[in-house]
Coordinates of C-alpha atoms and ligand atoms in Angstrom, one line a residue:
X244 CA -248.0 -219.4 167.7
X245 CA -248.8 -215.6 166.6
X246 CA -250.6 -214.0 169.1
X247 CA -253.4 -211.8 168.2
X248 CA -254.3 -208.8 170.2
X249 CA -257.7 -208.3 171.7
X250 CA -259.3 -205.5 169.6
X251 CA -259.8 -202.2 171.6
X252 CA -263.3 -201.4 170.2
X253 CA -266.9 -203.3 170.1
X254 CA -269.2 -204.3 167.0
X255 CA -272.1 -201.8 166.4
X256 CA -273.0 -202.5 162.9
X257 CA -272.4 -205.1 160.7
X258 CA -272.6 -206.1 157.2
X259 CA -273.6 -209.6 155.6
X260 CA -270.6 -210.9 153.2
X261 CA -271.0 -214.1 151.4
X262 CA -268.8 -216.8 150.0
X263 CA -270.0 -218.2 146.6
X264 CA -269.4 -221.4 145.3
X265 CA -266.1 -222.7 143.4
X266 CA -267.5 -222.8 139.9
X267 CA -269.4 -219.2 140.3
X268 CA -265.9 -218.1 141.6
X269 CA -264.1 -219.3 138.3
X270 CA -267.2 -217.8 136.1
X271 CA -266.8 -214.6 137.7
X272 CA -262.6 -214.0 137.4
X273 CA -262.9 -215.7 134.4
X274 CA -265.9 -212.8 133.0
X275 CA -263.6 -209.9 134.8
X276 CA -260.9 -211.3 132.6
X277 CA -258.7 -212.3 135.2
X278 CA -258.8 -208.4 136.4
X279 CA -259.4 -208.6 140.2
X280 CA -260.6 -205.1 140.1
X281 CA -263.3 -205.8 137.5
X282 CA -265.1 -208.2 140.5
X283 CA -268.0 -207.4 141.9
X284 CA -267.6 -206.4 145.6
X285 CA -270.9 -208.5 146.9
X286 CA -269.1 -211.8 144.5
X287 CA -266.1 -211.4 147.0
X288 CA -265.9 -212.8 151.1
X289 CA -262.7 -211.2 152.3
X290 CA -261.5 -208.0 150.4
X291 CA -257.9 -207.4 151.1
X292 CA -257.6 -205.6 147.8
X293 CA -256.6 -202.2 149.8
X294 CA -257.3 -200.3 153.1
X295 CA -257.7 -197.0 151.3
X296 CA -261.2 -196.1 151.8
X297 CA -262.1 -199.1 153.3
X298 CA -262.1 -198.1 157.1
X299 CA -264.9 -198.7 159.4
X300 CA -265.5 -194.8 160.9
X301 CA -266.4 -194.7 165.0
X302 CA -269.3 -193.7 166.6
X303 CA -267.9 -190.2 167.1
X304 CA -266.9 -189.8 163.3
X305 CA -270.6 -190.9 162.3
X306 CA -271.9 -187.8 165.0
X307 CA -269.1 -185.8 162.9
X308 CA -271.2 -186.8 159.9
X309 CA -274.7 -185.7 161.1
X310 CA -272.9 -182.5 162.8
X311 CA -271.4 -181.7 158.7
X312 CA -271.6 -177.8 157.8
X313 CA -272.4 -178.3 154.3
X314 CA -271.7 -174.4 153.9
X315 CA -270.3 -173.7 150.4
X316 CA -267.2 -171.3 151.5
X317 CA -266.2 -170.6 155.0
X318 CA -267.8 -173.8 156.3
X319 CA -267.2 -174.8 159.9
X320 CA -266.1 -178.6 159.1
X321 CA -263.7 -177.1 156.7
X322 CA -262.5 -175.3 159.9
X323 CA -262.4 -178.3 161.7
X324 CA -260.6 -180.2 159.4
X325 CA -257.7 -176.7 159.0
X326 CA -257.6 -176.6 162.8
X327 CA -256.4 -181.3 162.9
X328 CA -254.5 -181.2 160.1
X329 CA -252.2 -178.1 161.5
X330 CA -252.0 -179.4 165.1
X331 CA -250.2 -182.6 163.8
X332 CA -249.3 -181.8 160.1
X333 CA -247.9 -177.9 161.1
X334 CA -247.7 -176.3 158.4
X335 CA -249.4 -172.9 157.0
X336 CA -251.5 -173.9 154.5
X337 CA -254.1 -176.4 154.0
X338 CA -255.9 -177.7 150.8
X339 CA -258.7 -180.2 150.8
X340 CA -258.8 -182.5 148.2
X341 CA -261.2 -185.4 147.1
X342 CA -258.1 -188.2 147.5
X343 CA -254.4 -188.6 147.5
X344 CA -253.9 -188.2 143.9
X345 CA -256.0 -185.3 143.3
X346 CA -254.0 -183.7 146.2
X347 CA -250.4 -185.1 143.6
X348 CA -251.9 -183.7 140.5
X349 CA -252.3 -180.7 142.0
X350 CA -248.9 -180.3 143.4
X351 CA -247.2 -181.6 140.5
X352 CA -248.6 -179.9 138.1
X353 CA -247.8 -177.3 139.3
X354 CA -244.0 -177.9 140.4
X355 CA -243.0 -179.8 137.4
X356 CA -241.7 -179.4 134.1
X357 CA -241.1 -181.6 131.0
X358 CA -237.8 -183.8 131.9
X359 CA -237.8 -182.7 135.4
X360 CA -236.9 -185.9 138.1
X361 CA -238.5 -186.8 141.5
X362 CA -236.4 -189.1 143.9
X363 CA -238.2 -191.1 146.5
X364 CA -238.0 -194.3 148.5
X365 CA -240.9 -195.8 146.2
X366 CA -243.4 -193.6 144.6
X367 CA -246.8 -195.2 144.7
X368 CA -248.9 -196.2 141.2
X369 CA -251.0 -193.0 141.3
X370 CA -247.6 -190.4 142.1
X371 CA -246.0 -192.3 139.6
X372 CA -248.6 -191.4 137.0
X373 CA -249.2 -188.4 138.3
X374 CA -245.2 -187.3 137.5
X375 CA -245.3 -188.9 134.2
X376 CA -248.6 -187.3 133.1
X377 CA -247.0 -184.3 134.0
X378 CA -244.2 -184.9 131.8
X379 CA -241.7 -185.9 134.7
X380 CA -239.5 -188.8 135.6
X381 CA -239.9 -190.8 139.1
X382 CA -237.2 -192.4 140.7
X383 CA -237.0 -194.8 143.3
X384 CA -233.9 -194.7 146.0
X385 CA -234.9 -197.0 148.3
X386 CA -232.2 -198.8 150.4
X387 CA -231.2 -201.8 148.5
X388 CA -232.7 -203.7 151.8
X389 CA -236.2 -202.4 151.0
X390 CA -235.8 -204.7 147.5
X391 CA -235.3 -207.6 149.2
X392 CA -238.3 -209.4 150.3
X393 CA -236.1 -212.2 153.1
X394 CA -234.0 -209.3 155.0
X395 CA -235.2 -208.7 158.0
X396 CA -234.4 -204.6 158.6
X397 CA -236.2 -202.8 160.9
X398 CA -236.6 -199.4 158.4
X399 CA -236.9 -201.0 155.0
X400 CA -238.7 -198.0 153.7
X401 CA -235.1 -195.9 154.4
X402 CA -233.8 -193.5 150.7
X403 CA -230.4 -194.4 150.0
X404 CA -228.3 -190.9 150.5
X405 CA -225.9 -192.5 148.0
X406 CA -229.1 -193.1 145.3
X407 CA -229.9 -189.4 146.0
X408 CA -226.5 -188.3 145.3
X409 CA -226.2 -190.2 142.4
X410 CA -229.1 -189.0 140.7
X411 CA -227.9 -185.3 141.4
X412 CA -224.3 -185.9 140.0
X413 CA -226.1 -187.3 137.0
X414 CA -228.9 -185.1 136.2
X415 CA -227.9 -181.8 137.6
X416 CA -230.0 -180.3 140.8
X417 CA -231.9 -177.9 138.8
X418 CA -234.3 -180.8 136.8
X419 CA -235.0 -181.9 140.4
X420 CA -237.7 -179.4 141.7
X421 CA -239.3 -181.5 144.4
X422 CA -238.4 -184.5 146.6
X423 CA -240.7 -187.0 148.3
X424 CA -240.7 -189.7 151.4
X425 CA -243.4 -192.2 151.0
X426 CA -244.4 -193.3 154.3
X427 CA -244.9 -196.1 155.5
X428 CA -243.3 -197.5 152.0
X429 CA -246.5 -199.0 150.3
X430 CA -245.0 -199.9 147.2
X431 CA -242.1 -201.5 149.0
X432 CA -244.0 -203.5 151.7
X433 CA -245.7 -201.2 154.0
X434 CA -242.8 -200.7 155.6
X435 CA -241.4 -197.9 158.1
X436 CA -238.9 -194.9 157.6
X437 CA -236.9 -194.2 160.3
X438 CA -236.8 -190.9 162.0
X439 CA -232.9 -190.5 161.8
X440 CA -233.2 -191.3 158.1
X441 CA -236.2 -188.4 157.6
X442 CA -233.8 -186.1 159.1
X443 CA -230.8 -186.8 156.7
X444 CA -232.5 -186.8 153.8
X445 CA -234.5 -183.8 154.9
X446 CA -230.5 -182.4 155.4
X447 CA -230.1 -183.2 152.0
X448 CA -232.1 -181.5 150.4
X449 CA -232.0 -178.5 152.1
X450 CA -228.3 -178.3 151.2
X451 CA -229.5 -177.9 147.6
X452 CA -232.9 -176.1 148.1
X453 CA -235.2 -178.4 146.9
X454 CA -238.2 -178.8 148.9
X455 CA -239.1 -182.1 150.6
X456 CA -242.7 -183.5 150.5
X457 CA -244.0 -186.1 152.5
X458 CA -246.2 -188.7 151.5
X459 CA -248.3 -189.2 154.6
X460 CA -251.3 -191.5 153.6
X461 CA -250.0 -193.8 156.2
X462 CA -247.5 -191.6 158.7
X463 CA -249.4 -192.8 161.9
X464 CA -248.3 -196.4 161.4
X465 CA -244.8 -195.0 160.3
X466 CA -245.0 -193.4 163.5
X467 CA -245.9 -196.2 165.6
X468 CA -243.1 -198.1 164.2
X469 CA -240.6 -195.3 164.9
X470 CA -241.7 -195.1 168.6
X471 CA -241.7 -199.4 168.8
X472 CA -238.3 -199.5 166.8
X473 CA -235.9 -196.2 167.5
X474 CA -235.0 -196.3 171.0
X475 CA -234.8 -192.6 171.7
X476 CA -238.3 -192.2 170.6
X477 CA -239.9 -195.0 172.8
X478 CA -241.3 -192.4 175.4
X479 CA -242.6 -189.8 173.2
X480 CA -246.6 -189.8 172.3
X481 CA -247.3 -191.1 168.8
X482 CA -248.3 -187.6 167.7
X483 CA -244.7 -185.8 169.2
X484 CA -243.7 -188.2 166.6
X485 CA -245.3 -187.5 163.9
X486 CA -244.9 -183.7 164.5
X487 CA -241.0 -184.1 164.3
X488 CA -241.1 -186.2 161.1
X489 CA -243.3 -183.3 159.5
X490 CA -240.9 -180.5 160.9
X491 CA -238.6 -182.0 158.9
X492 CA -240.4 -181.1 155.4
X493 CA -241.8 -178.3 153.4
X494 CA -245.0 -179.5 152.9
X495 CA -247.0 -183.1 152.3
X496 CA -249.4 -185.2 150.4
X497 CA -252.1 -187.4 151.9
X498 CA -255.1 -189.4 150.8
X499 CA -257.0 -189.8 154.0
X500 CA -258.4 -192.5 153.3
X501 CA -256.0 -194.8 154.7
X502 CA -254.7 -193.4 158.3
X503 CA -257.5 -190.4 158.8
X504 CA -260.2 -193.7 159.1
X505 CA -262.5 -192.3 156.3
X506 CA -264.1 -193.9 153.1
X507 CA -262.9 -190.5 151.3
X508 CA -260.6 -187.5 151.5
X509 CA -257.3 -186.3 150.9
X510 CA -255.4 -182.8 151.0
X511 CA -252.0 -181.0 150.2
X512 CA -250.2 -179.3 152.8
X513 CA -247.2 -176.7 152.6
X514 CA -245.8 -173.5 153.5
X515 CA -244.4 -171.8 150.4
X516 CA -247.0 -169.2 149.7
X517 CA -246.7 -169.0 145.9
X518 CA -247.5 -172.6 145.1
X519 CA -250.0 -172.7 147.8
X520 CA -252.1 -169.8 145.9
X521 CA -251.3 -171.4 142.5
X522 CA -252.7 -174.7 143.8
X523 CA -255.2 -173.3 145.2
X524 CA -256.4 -171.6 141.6
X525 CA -256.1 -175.2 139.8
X526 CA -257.9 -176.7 142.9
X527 CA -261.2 -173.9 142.7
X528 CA -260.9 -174.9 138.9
X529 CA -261.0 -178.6 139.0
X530 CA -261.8 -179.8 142.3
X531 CA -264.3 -176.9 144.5
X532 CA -263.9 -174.1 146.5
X533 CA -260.8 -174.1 148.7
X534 CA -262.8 -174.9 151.8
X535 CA -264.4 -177.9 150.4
X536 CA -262.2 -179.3 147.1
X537 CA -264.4 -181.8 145.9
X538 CA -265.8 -182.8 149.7
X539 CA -268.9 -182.4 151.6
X540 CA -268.9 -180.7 154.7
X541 CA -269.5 -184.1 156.2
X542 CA -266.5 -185.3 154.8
X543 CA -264.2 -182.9 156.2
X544 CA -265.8 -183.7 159.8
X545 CA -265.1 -186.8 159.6
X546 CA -261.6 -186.6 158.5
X547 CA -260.8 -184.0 161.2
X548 CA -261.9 -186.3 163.7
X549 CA -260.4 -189.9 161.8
X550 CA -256.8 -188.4 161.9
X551 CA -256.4 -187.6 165.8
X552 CA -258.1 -191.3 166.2
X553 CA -255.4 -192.9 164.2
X554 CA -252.7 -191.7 166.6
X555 CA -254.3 -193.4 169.4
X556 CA -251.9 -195.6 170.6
X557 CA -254.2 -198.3 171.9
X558 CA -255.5 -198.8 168.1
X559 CA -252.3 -198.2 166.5
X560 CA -250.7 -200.9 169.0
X561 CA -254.0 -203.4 167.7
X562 CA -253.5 -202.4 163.9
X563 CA -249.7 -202.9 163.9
X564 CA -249.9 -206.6 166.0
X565 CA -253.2 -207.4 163.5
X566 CA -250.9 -207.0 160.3
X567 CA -248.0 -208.9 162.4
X568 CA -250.3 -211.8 163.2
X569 CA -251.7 -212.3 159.9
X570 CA -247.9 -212.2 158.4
X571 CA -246.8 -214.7 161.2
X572 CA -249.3 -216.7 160.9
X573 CA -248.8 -217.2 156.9
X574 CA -245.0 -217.5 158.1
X575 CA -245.7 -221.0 159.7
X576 CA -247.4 -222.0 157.2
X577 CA -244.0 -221.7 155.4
X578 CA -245.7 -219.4 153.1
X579 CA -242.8 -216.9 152.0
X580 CA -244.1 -212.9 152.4
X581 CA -241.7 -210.1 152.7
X582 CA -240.2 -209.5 156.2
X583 CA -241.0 -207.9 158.6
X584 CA -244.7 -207.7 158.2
X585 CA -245.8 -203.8 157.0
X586 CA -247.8 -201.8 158.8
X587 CA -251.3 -202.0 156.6
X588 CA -250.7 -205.4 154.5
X589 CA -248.5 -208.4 154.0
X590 CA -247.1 -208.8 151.0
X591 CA -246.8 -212.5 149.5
X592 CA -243.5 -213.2 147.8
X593 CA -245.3 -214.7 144.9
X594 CA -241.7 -215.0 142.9
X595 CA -240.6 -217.4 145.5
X596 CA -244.3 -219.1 145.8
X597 CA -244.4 -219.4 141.6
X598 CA -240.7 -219.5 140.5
X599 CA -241.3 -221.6 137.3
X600 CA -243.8 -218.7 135.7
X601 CA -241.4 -215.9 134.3
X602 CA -242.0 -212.3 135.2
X603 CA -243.4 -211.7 131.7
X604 CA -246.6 -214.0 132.5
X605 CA -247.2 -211.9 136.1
X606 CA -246.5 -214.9 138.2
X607 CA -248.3 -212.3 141.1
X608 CA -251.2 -212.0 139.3
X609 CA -251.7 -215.9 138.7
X610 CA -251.2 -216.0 142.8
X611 CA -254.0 -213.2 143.1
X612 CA -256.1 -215.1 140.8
X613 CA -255.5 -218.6 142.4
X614 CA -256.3 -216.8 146.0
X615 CA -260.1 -215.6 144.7
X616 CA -260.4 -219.0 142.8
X617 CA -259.7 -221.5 145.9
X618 CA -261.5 -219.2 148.5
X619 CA -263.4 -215.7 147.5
X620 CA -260.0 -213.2 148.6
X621 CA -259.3 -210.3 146.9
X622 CA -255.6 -209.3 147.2
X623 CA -253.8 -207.2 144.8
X624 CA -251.0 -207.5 142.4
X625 CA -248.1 -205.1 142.9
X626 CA -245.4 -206.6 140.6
X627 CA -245.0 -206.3 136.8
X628 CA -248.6 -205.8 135.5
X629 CA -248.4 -202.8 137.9
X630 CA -245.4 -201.0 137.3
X631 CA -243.6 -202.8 134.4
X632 CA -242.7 -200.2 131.6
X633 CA -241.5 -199.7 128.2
X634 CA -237.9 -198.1 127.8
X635 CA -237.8 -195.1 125.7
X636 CA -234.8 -195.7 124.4
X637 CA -234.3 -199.5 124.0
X638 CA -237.8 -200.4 123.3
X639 CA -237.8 -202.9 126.1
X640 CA -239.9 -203.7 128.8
X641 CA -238.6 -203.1 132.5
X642 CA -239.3 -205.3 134.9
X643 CA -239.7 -204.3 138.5
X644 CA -237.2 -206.1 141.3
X645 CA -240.4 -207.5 143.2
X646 CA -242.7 -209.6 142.2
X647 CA -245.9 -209.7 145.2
X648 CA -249.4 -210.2 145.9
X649 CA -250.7 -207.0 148.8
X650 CA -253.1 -208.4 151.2
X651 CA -254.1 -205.1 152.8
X652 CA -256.2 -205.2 155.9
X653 CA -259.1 -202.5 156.0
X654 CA -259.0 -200.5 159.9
X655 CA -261.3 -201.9 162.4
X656 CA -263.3 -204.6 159.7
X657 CA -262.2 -208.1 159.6
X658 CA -261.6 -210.4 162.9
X659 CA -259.3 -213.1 163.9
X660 CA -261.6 -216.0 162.4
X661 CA -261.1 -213.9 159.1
X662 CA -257.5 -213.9 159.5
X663 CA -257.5 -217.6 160.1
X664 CA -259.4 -217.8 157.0
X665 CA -256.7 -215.9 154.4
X666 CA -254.0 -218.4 156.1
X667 CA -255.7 -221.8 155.4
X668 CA -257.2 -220.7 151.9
X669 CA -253.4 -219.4 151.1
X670 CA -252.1 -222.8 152.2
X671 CA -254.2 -224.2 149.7
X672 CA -252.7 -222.7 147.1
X673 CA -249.5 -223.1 148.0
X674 CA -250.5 -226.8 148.1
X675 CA -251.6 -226.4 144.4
X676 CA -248.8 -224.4 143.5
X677 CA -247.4 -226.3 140.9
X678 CA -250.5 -226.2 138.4
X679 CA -251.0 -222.5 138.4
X680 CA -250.3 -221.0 134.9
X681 CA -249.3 -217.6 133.9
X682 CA -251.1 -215.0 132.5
X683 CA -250.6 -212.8 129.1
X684 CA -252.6 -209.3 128.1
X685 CA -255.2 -208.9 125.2
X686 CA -256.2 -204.8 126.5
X687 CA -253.8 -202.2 127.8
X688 CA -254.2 -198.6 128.2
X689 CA -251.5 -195.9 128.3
X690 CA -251.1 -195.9 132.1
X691 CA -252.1 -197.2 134.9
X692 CA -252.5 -200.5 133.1
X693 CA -253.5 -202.8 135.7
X694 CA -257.0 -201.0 137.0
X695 CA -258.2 -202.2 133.3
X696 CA -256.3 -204.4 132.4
X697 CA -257.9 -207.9 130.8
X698 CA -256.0 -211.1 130.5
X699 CA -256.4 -214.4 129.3
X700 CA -254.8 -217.7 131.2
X701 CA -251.6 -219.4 129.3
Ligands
F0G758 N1 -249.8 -192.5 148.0 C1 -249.8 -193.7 148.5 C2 -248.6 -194.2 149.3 C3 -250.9 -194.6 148.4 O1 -250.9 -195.8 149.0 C4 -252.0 -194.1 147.7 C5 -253.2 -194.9 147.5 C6 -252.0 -192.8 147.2 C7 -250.9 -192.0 147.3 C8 -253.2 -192.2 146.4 O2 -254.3 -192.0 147.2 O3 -256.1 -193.5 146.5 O4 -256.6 -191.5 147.8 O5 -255.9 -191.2 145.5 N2 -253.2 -196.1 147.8 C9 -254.3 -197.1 147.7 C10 -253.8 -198.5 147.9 C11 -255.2 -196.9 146.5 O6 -254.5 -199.4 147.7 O7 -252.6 -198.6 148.3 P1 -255.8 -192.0 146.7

């Protein structure tokens, strides 16, 4: 039996969710056009459609909030914030931003230039975009283990050093002006980078000169798993940690809404001087003053205090064995997810759950769908209506390798007897598997397709 550890918090405030019934369920998708995103939060019982955002704060980040210097430049929060994000992050400067992909746009568009590549283990939707609407090309080098949803590797979030070199040999260092780490792996699982890998690839690109960014939305749980699954770090604090991994780079991303425990917030963080100040004049244009970018004083308090409470070990050690239980528990239900669990969300293998529906009717969405349908659960499709694309040159679409359904778990919100919940409705429709149908598109945009996308049933 998966064993589920005893939160190490108490319930101050609560809010009421509901479960409608069956046929309002099937109304509802059916009127958001089979989008899950085009639901209604309050027609929804257990929302695992992300944990970005979706944190509830402490008591001490609420007193943060009432405690908010609202000042327009030079405000104290902003200070705050400088002061928590050097201690772990380290490096010299620090720009606020209103999420994670303002803090990308600003970076790449800034870095970038038309045809110019940018190697990672698995860029996220929003980096992807961001490179692309900047005129650049991503590219995923994840360890061919991370692509596998049944291998059970301990760092399936790793780069491939080979992938790297590749990519250089064929499109010549200089169209390769910045290289990112996306941890923990979202795209890929939620799953871990190792420390020894972080180091090699930071070695690589050093020999070349090309400055490494991390992706950090979710580094505290990359560093938990480091410290649980590299020996040699087992006796260091959490934060040691996750100073090393960011010694090892020129600079980072992070939307703090995931591991800074806040509904909003995000910043970029570097040392090289001349693209700091040249952020920092897009950011005054576009986002607010460089002690605020698009935040209220409040904000910034609360994400100064949120990031040194996600590297508490006590609530990492309860947020990593949550995910694990809820993963373990679908496991003996003989429902196929990719292994090992991730840190934030388990990832149902829905090309293993729906092998009869080809890749071209989003057998991940149907699986989304059928999830809401049989029991109110948003989840999230991360498969082909996500990141399927058209070729350039061959006019064809490209498919991605994985095919899954994220069932990300917001910080400190849903309880065991949720948990319990997901499994049995997901055992349901794995019961029903047989007469889910596939899905095709009547409205796409240009990019990010699958935030408005609508669909009809096959
Ligand atoms: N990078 C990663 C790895 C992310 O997971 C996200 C957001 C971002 C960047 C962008 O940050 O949302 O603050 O603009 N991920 C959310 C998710 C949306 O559901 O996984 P943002």
């Amino acid at each position: 039996m998966a064993k589920y550890p005893p939160e190490p918090f108490k319930i101050k405030m609560v809010e009421t969710i509901k479960l409608l019934d069956r046929k309002e369920r099937i109304n509802k998708i059916r009127e958001a056009k089979y989008n899950l995103f085009n639901l209604k939060a309050e027609d929804i019982y257990i929302d695992l459609l992300t944990d970005s955002g979706t944190s509830a704060m402490s008591d001490n980040q609420w007193a943060g909030i009432m405690r908010g210097d609202e000042s327009y430049a030079g405000s104290r929060s902003y200070q705050h914030f400088e002061d928590s994000i050097k201690d772990i992050f380290g490096f010299k400067f620090v720009i606020p931003t209103h999420q994670g992909r303002a803090a990308e746009a600003l970076l790449f568009s800034k870095i970038l230039k038309p045809g110019d590549y940018v190697p990672s283990n698995i860029h996220f939707d929003t980096t992807e975009g961001n490179i692309r609407n900047n005129g650049g090309i991503p590219v995923n080098c994840v360890i061919d283990e991370g692509l596998d949803p049944s291998t059970n590797y301990p760092f399936k979030g790793n780069i491939d050093l080979n992938k790297l070199q590749q990519l250089v040999d064929e499109v010549g260092i200089e169209k390769i002006p910045i290289a990112m780490i996306t941890i923990t792996n979202n795209s890929g699982g939620g799953q871990p980078v190792s420390l020894e890998n972080i180091i090699e690839v930071s070695k690589f690109w050093k020999k070349y000169n090309v400055p490494l960014f991390i992706d950090a939305c979710r580094y505290a749980e990359n560093s938990y798993f480091i410290k649980q699954r590299e020996k040699i770090y087992h006796n260091w604090s959490i934060k040691e940690i996750a100073k090393k991994i960011f010694s090892y780079a020129d600079g980072a991303t992070m939307s703090a809404k995931k591991d800074a425990l806040v509904n909003i917030g995000g910043f970029v963080t570097l040392n090289d001087d001349e693209l700091a100040k040249k952020i920092t004049s897009n950011l005054i244009i576009t986002e607010g003053f460089r002690t605020y970018g698009g935040l209220s004083g409040r904000d910034l308090e609360a994400v100064a205090i949120g990031l040194q409470e996600g590297l508490n070990e006590d609530y990492l050690k309860y947020r990593i064995e949550q995910t694990a239980y809820l993963g373990e528990s679908l496991l003996e239900q003989g429902i196929p997810i990719v292994q090992p669990p991730g840190g934030h969300a388990i990832y149902l293998d829905a090309r293993n759950i729906l092998p009869d529906i080809p890749q071209e009717h989003f057998p991940a969405q149907a699986l989304a769908v059928a999830l809401y349908i049989e029991g109110g659960i948003r989840g999230v499709e991360i498969g082909g209506l996500m990141f399927a694309y058209k070729d350039e040159k061959t006019g064809d679409m490209v498919y991605p390798k994985l095919e899954l359904v994220r069932l990300a778990i917001p910080r400190r919100v849903y309880t065991r007897a949720h948990l319990d919940y997901v499994v049995g409705i997901a055992r349901k429709v794995m019961e029903k598997r047989e007469s889910l149908k596939g899905y095709r598109i009547t409205y796409q945009p240009r990019l990010l397709r699958h935030f408005t996308v609508e669909l009809e049933e096959i």
